[in-house]
XYZ file of C-alpha atoms in Angstrom:
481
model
C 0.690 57.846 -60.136
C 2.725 60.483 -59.367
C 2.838 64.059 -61.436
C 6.323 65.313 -62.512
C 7.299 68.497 -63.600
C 9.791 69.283 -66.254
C 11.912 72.099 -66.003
C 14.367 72.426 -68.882
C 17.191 75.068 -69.089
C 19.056 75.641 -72.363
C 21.212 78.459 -73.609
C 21.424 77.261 -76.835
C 23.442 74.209 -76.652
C 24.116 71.847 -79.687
C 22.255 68.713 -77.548
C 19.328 71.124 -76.622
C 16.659 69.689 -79.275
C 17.569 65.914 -78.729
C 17.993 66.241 -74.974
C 14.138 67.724 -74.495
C 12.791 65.089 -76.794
C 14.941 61.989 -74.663
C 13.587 64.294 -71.573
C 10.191 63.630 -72.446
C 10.161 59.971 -73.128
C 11.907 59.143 -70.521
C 10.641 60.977 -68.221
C 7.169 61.103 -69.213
C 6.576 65.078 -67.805
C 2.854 65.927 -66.818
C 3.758 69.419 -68.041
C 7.047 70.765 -69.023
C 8.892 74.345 -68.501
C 11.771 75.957 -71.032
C 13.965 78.602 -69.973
C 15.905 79.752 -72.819
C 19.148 81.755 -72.889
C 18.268 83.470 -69.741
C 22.251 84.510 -67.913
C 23.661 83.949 -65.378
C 22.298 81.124 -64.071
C 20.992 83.051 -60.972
C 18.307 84.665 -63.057
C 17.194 81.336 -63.914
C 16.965 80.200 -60.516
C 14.470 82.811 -59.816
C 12.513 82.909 -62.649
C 12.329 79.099 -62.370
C 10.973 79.569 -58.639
C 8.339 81.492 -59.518
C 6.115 78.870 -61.113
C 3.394 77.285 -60.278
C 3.768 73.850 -59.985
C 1.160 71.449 -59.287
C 2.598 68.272 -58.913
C 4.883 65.702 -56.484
C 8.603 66.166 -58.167
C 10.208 68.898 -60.176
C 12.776 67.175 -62.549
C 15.515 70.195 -63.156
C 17.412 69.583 -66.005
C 20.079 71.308 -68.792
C 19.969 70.751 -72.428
C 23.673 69.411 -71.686
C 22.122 66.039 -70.504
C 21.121 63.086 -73.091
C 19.061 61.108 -70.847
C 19.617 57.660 -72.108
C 17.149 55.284 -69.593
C 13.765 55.338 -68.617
C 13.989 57.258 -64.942
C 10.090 56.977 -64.826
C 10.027 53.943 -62.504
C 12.268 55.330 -60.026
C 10.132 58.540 -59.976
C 7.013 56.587 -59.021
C 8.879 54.667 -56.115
C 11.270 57.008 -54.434
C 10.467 59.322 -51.304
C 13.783 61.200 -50.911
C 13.387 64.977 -51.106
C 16.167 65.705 -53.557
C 18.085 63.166 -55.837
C 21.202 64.716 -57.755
C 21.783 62.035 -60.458
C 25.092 60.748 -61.653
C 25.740 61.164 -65.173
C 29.138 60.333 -67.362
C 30.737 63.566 -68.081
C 32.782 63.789 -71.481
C 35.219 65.679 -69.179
C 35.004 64.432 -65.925
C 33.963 60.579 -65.811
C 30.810 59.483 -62.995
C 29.936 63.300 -61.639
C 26.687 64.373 -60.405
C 25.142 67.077 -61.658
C 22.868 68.199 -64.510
C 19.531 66.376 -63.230
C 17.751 67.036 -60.162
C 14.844 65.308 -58.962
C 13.623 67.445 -56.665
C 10.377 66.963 -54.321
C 7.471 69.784 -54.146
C 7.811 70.536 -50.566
C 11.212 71.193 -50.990
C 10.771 73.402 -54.043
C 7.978 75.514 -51.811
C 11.118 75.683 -48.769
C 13.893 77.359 -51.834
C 10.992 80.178 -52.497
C 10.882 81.100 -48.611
C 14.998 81.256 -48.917
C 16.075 84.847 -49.349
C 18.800 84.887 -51.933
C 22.571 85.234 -49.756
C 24.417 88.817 -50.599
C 27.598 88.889 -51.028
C 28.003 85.177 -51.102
C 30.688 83.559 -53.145
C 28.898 79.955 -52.764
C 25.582 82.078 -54.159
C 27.303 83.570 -57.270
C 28.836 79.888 -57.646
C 26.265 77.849 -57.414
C 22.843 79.485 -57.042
C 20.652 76.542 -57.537
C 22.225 74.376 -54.815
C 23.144 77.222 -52.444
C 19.278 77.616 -51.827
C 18.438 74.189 -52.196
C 21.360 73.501 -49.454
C 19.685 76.139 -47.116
C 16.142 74.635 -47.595
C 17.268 71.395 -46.663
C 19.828 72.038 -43.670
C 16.701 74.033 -42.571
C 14.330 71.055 -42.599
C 16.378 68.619 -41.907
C 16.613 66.518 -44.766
C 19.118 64.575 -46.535
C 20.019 64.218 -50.340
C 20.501 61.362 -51.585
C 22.198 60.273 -55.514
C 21.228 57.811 -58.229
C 22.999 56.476 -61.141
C 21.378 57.162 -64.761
C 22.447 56.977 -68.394
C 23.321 60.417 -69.075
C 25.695 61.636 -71.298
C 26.821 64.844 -69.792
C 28.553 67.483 -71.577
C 28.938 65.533 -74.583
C 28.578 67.538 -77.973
C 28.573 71.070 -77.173
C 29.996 73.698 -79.088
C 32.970 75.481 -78.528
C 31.437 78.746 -77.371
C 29.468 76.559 -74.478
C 32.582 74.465 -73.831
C 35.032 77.182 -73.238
C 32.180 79.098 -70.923
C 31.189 76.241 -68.923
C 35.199 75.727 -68.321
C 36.354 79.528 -67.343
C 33.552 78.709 -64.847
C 34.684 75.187 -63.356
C 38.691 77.214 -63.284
C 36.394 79.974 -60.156
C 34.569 76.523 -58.832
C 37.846 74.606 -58.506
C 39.749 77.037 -56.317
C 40.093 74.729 -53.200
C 42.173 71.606 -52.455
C 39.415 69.377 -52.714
C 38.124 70.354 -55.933
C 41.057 71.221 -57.701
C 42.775 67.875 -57.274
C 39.575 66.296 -59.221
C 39.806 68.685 -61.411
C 43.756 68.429 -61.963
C 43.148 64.090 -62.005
C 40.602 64.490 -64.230
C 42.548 66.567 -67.071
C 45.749 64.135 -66.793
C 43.329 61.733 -69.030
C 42.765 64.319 -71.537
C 43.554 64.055 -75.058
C 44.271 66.422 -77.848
C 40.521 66.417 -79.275
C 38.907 70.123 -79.626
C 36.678 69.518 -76.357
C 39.889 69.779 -74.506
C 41.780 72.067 -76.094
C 38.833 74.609 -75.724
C 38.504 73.571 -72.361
C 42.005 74.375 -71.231
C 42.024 77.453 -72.979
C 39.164 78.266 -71.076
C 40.766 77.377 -67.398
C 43.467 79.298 -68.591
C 41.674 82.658 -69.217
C 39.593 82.612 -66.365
C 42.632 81.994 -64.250
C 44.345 85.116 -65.823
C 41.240 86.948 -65.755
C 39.775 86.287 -62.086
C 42.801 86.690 -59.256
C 42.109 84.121 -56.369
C 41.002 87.028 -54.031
C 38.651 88.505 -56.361
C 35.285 89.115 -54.258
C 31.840 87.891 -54.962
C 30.811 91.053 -57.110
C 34.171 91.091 -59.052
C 33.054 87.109 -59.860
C 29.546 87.654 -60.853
C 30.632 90.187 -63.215
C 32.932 87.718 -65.023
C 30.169 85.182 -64.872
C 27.624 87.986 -66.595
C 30.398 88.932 -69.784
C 31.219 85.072 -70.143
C 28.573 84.793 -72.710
C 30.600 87.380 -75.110
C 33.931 86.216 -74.036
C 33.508 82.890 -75.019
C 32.150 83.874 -78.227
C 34.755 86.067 -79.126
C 38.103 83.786 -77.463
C 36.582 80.720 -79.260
C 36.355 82.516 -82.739
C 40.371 82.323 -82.906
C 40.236 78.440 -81.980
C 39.333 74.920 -84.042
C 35.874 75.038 -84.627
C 34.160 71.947 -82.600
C 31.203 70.934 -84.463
C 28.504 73.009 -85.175
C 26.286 70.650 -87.098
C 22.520 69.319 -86.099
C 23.305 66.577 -83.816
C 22.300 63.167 -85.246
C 20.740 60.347 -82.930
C 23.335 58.148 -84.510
C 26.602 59.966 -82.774
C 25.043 59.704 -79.674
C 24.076 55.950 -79.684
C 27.445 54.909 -81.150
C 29.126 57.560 -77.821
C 26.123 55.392 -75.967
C 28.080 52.150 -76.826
C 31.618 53.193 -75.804
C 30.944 54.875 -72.891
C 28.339 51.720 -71.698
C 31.628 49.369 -71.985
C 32.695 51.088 -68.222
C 29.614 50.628 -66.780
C 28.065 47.757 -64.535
C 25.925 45.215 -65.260
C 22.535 46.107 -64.971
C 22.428 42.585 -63.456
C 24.910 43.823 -60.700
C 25.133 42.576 -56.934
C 23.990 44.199 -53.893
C 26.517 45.809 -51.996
C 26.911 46.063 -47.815
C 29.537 48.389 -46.367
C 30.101 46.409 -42.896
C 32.741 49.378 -41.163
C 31.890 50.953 -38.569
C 31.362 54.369 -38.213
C 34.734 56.850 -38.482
C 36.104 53.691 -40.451
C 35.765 55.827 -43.706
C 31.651 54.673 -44.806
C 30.995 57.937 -46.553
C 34.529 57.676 -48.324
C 33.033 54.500 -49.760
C 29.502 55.571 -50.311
C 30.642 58.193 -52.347
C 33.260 55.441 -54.020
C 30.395 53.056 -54.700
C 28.555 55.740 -56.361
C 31.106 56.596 -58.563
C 31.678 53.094 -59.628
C 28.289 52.351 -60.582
C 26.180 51.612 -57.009
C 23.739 53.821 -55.399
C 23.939 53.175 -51.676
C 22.866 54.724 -49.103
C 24.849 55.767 -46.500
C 23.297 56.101 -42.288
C 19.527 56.435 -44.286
C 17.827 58.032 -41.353
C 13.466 58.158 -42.082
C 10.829 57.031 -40.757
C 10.275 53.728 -43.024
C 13.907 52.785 -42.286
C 13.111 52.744 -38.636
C 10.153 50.924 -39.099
C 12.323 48.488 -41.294
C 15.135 48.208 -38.449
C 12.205 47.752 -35.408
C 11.488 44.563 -37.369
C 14.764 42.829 -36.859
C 14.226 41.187 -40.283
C 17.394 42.430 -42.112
C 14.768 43.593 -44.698
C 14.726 47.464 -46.542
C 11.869 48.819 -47.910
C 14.085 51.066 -50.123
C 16.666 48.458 -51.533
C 13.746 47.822 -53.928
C 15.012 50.996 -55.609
C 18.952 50.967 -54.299
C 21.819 49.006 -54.702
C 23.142 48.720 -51.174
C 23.879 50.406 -47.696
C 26.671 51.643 -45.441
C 27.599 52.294 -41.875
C 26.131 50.996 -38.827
C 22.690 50.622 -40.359
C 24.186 47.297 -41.680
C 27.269 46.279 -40.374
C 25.082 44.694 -36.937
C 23.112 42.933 -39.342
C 25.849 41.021 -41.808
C 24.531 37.372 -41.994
C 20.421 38.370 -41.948
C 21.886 40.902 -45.225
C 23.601 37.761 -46.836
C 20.775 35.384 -46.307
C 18.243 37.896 -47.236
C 19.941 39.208 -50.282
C 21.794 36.017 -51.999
C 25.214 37.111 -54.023
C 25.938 40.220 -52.468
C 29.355 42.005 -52.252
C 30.333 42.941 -48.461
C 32.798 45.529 -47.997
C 34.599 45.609 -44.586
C 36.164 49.623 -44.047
C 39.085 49.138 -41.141
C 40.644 51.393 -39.622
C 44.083 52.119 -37.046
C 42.317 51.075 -33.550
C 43.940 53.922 -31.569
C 42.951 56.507 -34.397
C 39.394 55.578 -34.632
C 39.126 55.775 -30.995
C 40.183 59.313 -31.073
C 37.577 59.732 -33.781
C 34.977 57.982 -32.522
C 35.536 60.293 -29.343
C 35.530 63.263 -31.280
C 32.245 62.210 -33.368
C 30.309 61.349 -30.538
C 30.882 64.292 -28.283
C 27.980 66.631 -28.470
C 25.243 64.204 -30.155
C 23.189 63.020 -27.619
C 20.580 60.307 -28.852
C 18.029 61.708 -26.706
C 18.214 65.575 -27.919
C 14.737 67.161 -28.564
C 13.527 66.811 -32.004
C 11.920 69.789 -33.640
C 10.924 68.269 -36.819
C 9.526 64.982 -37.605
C 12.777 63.943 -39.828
C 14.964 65.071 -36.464
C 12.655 62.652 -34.592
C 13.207 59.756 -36.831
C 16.502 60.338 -37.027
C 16.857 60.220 -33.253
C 15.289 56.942 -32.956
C 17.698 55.325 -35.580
C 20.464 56.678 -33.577
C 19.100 54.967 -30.076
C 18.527 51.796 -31.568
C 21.823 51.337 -34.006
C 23.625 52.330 -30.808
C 22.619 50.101 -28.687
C 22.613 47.260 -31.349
C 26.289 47.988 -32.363
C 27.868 49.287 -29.500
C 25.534 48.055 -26.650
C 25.474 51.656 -25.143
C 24.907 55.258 -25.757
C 27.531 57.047 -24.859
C 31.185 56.968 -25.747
C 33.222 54.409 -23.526
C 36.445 53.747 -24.675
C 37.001 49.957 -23.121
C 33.639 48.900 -24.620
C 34.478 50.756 -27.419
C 38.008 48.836 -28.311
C 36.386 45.767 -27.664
C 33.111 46.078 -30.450
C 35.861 47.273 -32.926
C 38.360 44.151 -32.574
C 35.298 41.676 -32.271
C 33.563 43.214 -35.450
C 36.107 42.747 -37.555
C 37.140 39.780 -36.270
C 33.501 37.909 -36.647
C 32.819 39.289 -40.338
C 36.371 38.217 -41.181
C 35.450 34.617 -39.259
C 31.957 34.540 -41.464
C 33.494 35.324 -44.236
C 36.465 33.248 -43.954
C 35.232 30.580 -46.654
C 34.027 33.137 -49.147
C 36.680 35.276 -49.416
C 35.485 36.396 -52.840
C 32.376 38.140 -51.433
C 34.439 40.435 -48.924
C 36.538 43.107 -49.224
C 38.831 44.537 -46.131
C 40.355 47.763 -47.328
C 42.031 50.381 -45.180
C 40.753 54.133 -46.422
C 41.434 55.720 -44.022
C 45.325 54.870 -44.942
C 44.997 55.344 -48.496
C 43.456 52.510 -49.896
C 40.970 53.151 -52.697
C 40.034 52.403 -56.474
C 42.749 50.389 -56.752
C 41.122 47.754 -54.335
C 37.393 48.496 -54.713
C 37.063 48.714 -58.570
C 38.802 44.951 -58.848
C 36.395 43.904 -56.455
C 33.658 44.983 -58.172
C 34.494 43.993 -61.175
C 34.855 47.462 -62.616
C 37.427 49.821 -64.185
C 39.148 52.212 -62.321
C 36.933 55.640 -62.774
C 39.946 58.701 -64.069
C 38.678 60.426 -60.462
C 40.363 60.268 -57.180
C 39.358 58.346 -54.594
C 36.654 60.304 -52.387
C 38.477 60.487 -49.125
C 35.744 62.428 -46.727
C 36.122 63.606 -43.169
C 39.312 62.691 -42.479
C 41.866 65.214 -40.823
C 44.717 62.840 -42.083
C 43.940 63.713 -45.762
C 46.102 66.378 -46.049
C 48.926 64.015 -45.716
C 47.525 61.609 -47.790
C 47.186 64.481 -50.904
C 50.525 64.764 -50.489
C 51.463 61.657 -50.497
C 49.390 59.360 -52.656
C 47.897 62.590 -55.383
C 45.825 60.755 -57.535
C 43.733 58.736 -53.991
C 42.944 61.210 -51.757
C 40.088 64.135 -52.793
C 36.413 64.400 -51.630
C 33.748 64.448 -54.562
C 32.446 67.527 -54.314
C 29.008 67.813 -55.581
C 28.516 69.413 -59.277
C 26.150 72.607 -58.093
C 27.199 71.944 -54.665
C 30.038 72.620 -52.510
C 28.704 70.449 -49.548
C 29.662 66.921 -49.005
C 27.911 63.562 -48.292
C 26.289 63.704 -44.726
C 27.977 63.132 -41.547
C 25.829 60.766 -39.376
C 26.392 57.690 -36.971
C-alpha cells in the first residue's frame, strides 16, 4: 500500500473546515500538513518544500476544493509523476487545478530548482513554474484525471474578489483570455459574479499590461488588504459556517452535467497533426481522461505484445494519437462498446505539418534518461507500424493518410453510431463531440492546440477556438508523435 501525504493550504476560506475533513476520508492521508494564511502563494511553495516527507505521493491541495469521491483507489494504481485533477469550477466549468497528485521523486527534483528572478511565469504561478522545470528537466510527462470536486464553490467575498484581480494578471494572453471572456458570457447576476467582475475590473485598472514582474508581485502581496477593504462596499456573499447540506444539494445539480460513471471507452483514431491533443484536452473536459502519445516503459511493453491490450486503461478512460489509431479493430474487440473518434484533417495541410513535426526528431537520438529511452522506442515502433518508415516521405506519407481514413470509415461503415469524423483542425468542436458523447456542451471553448491556423479561427468562430491552459500552469498538453 502506498503512503500519501497531505498537504493542505488555506487562507481562511469559508470551505476550509469541510474540505480537510472530505480530504481525509477520501483520501485517507498517512500524515497530513496545514499551511495557514501564509501570502503570496510563493512563500507557501517554499515553506511547503521544505518538509520531510516520507512517503510515495504528495497530494497538494486548497481549502477551495470539496473533494466529493473516494481518489484512494486511483492513488494505489497510478505511476504517473504528476496528476493535475479536473474539478467543476463555480466560475469556470471542467478546469484543472486545485489538486495535485504529485510523486516523491518529483517533489525531491522542485527542491533542487532554484526559484526564477525576475520571472513573470514565477510570480504567476510559483507552484507549477518549478514543478514545470523539474519535469522538462527529467523528462516526464503530466498527465490529468477527472474527480468530484467542487472548486471555488462557497467562498467569501474577500477570497472571491482576490482570487479574481489575480485570474484578470493570469489572463493577459489570447489563449487565456478568450476562456476567460467564454466563460463569463454564462454568468449570472448572483454575488459570486458580481464580486468577481469587480475584481477583474480593479486589477485591470490597477496593473497596466506592461507592468514588470516586481510591479506584479507587489499587487499580489497588498491583495490580501485590498480585497478586504473593496469588498466591504459590496453585497455581502455569505459568511455563515458552511453546512454539509448546501454542498450535497450543489453536489446534485452540478452531477446532472456529468457522465455516467458507467461511461464508454473512448479511442481517438487521427493521426498525428490531425488535431489529437485538441481532443485529448476536449475529452477531458467533457468527462474522459485519456491519454494522449503515453510514452513509458509499461506502454512499450504493452505495444511489443501486439495484443491491443493497456496496462493503464485499468485506471483511464481511453487513448489518442498513433498509439491507437494502427490498432482500431484489436481496441474494438478488446474493449466492447467503445466510442472511436476519427480527427481529419486538409491532406495538403497536414502534409506541411507532418513535415514540419517531423523535422529534427530523429527516432534514434541518444537517450539520456531512462523516460527519453522509452520514449524513443515507442517512437520506432508506432512509426514503423503507422507509417511503415522513419523518416518523413511525402508519397508514402499521402498514401497512409487517405488509406487510414478510408479503412476506419470502411470498418465502421455499419456502426456509424460508434464513430465520430470531425474536422478540428477547421473548426469543428463541442458542437460535434459533446452530442456524440452524450454530454452537454461544457460553457468553455473548444481546446484548439498547436495549430498556426488558430488565429484565424479566433477570429472567426470566438466561442471554438482557445487552448486550455492549465490552472497553475501556463504550459500546454505535450507535443509528441
Amino acid at each position: 500500500m502506498k503512503r500519501i501525504d497531505l498537504v493542505f493550504r488555506t487562507v481562511g476560506e469559508r470551505t476550509s473546515e469541510l474540505a480537510l475533513e472530505l480530504a481525509k476520508t477520501n483520501i485517507r492521508p498517512d500524515r497530513v500538513f496545514i499551511f495557514e494564511n501564509i501570502r503570496p502563494f510563493s512563500e507557501t511553495v517554499q515553506k511547503q518544500l521544505k518538509l520531510n516527507h516520507n512517503c510515495d505521493i504528495v497530494v497538494y491541495m486548497d481549502a477551495d476544493c470539496l473533494i466529493l469521491e473516494n481518489m484512494r483507489p486511483f492513488l494505489e494504481s497510478n505511476e504517473s509523476p504528476y496528476v493535475d485533477c479536473f474539478v467543476q469550477d463555480r466560475f469556470r466549468g471542467a478546469i484543472h487545478c486545485g489538486v495535485h497528485l504529485t510523486r516523491i521523486d518529483l517533489v525531491d527534483a522542485m527542491r533542487r530548482v532554484s526559484p526564477p528572478i525576475n520571472d513573470l511565469a514565477y510570480v504567476l504561478r510559483p507552484e507549477s513554474r518549478l514543478r514545470n522545470l523539474a519535469m522538462q528537466a527529467n523528462g516526464w510527462k503530466k498527465s490529468f484525471k477527472n474527480f468530484f470536486i467542487l472548486h471555488d464553490h462557497f467562498q467569501r467575498a474577500c477570497d472571491i474578489f482576490a482570487k479574481y484581480a489575480l485570474r484578470e494578471l493570469r489572463s493577459r494572453t489570447k489563449k487565456q483570455r478568450l476562456r476567460l471572456d467564454t466563460a463569463m458570457q454564462k454568468w449570472g447576476d448572483d454575488t459570486d459574479f458580481v464580486i468577481a467582475r469587480a475584481a477583474l475590473a480593479h486589477a485591470n485598472r490597477s496593473v497596466p499590461p506592461e507592468a514588470s514582474a516586481s510591479e506584479q508581485h507587489a499587487y499580489i502581496r497588498e491583495l490580501p488588504r485590498v480585497a478586504l477593504e473593496e469588498t466591504r462596499k459590496m453585497p455581502p456573499a455569505s459568511q455563515k459556517p458552511l453546512l454539509r447540506s448546501e454542498v450535497e444539494k450543489r453536489a446534485h445539480e452540478v452531477s446532472k452535467n456529468r457522465p455516467s460513471s458507467q461511461k464508454p471507452k473512448v479511442f481517438g483514431l487521427g493521426l498525428s497533426r490531425t488535431g489529437t491533443r485538441s481532443l485529448t484536452a476536449a475529452l477531458q473536459i467533457l468527462g474522459w481522461d485519456c491519454l494522449h502519445y503515453p510514452t513509458d516503459e509499461q506502454t512499450f511493453k504493452d505495444l511489443s505484445a501486439g495484443k491491443g491490450l493497456f496496462q493503464f486503461l485499468n485506471i483511464w478512460d481511453g487513448l489518442t494519437d498513433i498509439t491507437a489509431a494502427p490498432y482500431y479493430a484489436q481496441l474494438d474487440a478488446n474493449y466492447p462498446g467503445s466510442k472511436f473518434i476519427l480527427t481529419v484533417r486538409d491532406t495538403g495541410s497536414w502534409l506541411r505539418s507532418a513535415n514540419n513535426h517531423w523535422t529534427g526528431r530523429d527516432p534514434f537520438a541518444p537517450a539520456e534518461t531512462d523516460a527519453a529511452q522509452s520514449h524513443m522506442k515507442i517512437r520506432r515502433l508506432l512509426r514503423a507500424a503507422t507509417y511503415g518508415c522513419y523518416e518523413f516521405e511525402p508519397t508514402r506519407f499521402r498514401w497512409v493518410f487517405e488509406q487510414h481514413r478510408l479503412n476506419v470509415e470502411r470498418y465502421f461503415q455499419k456502426r456509424s453510431e460508434d464513430l465520430l469524423v470531425i474536422d478540428i483542425c477547421n473548426g469543428e468542436g463541442f458542437e460535434k463531440l459533446a452530442p456524440f458523447l452524450g454530454v452537454p456542451e461544457p460553457i468553455q471553448p473548444f481546446p484548439h492546440k498547436g495549430f498556426r491556423l488558430s488565429e484565424q479561427i479566433n477570429q472567426e468562430r470566438s466561442h471554438s477556438a482557445s487552448p486550455i491552459d492549465h490552472e497553475d500552469d501556463a504550459s500546454e498538453f505535450e507535443v509528441n508523435d
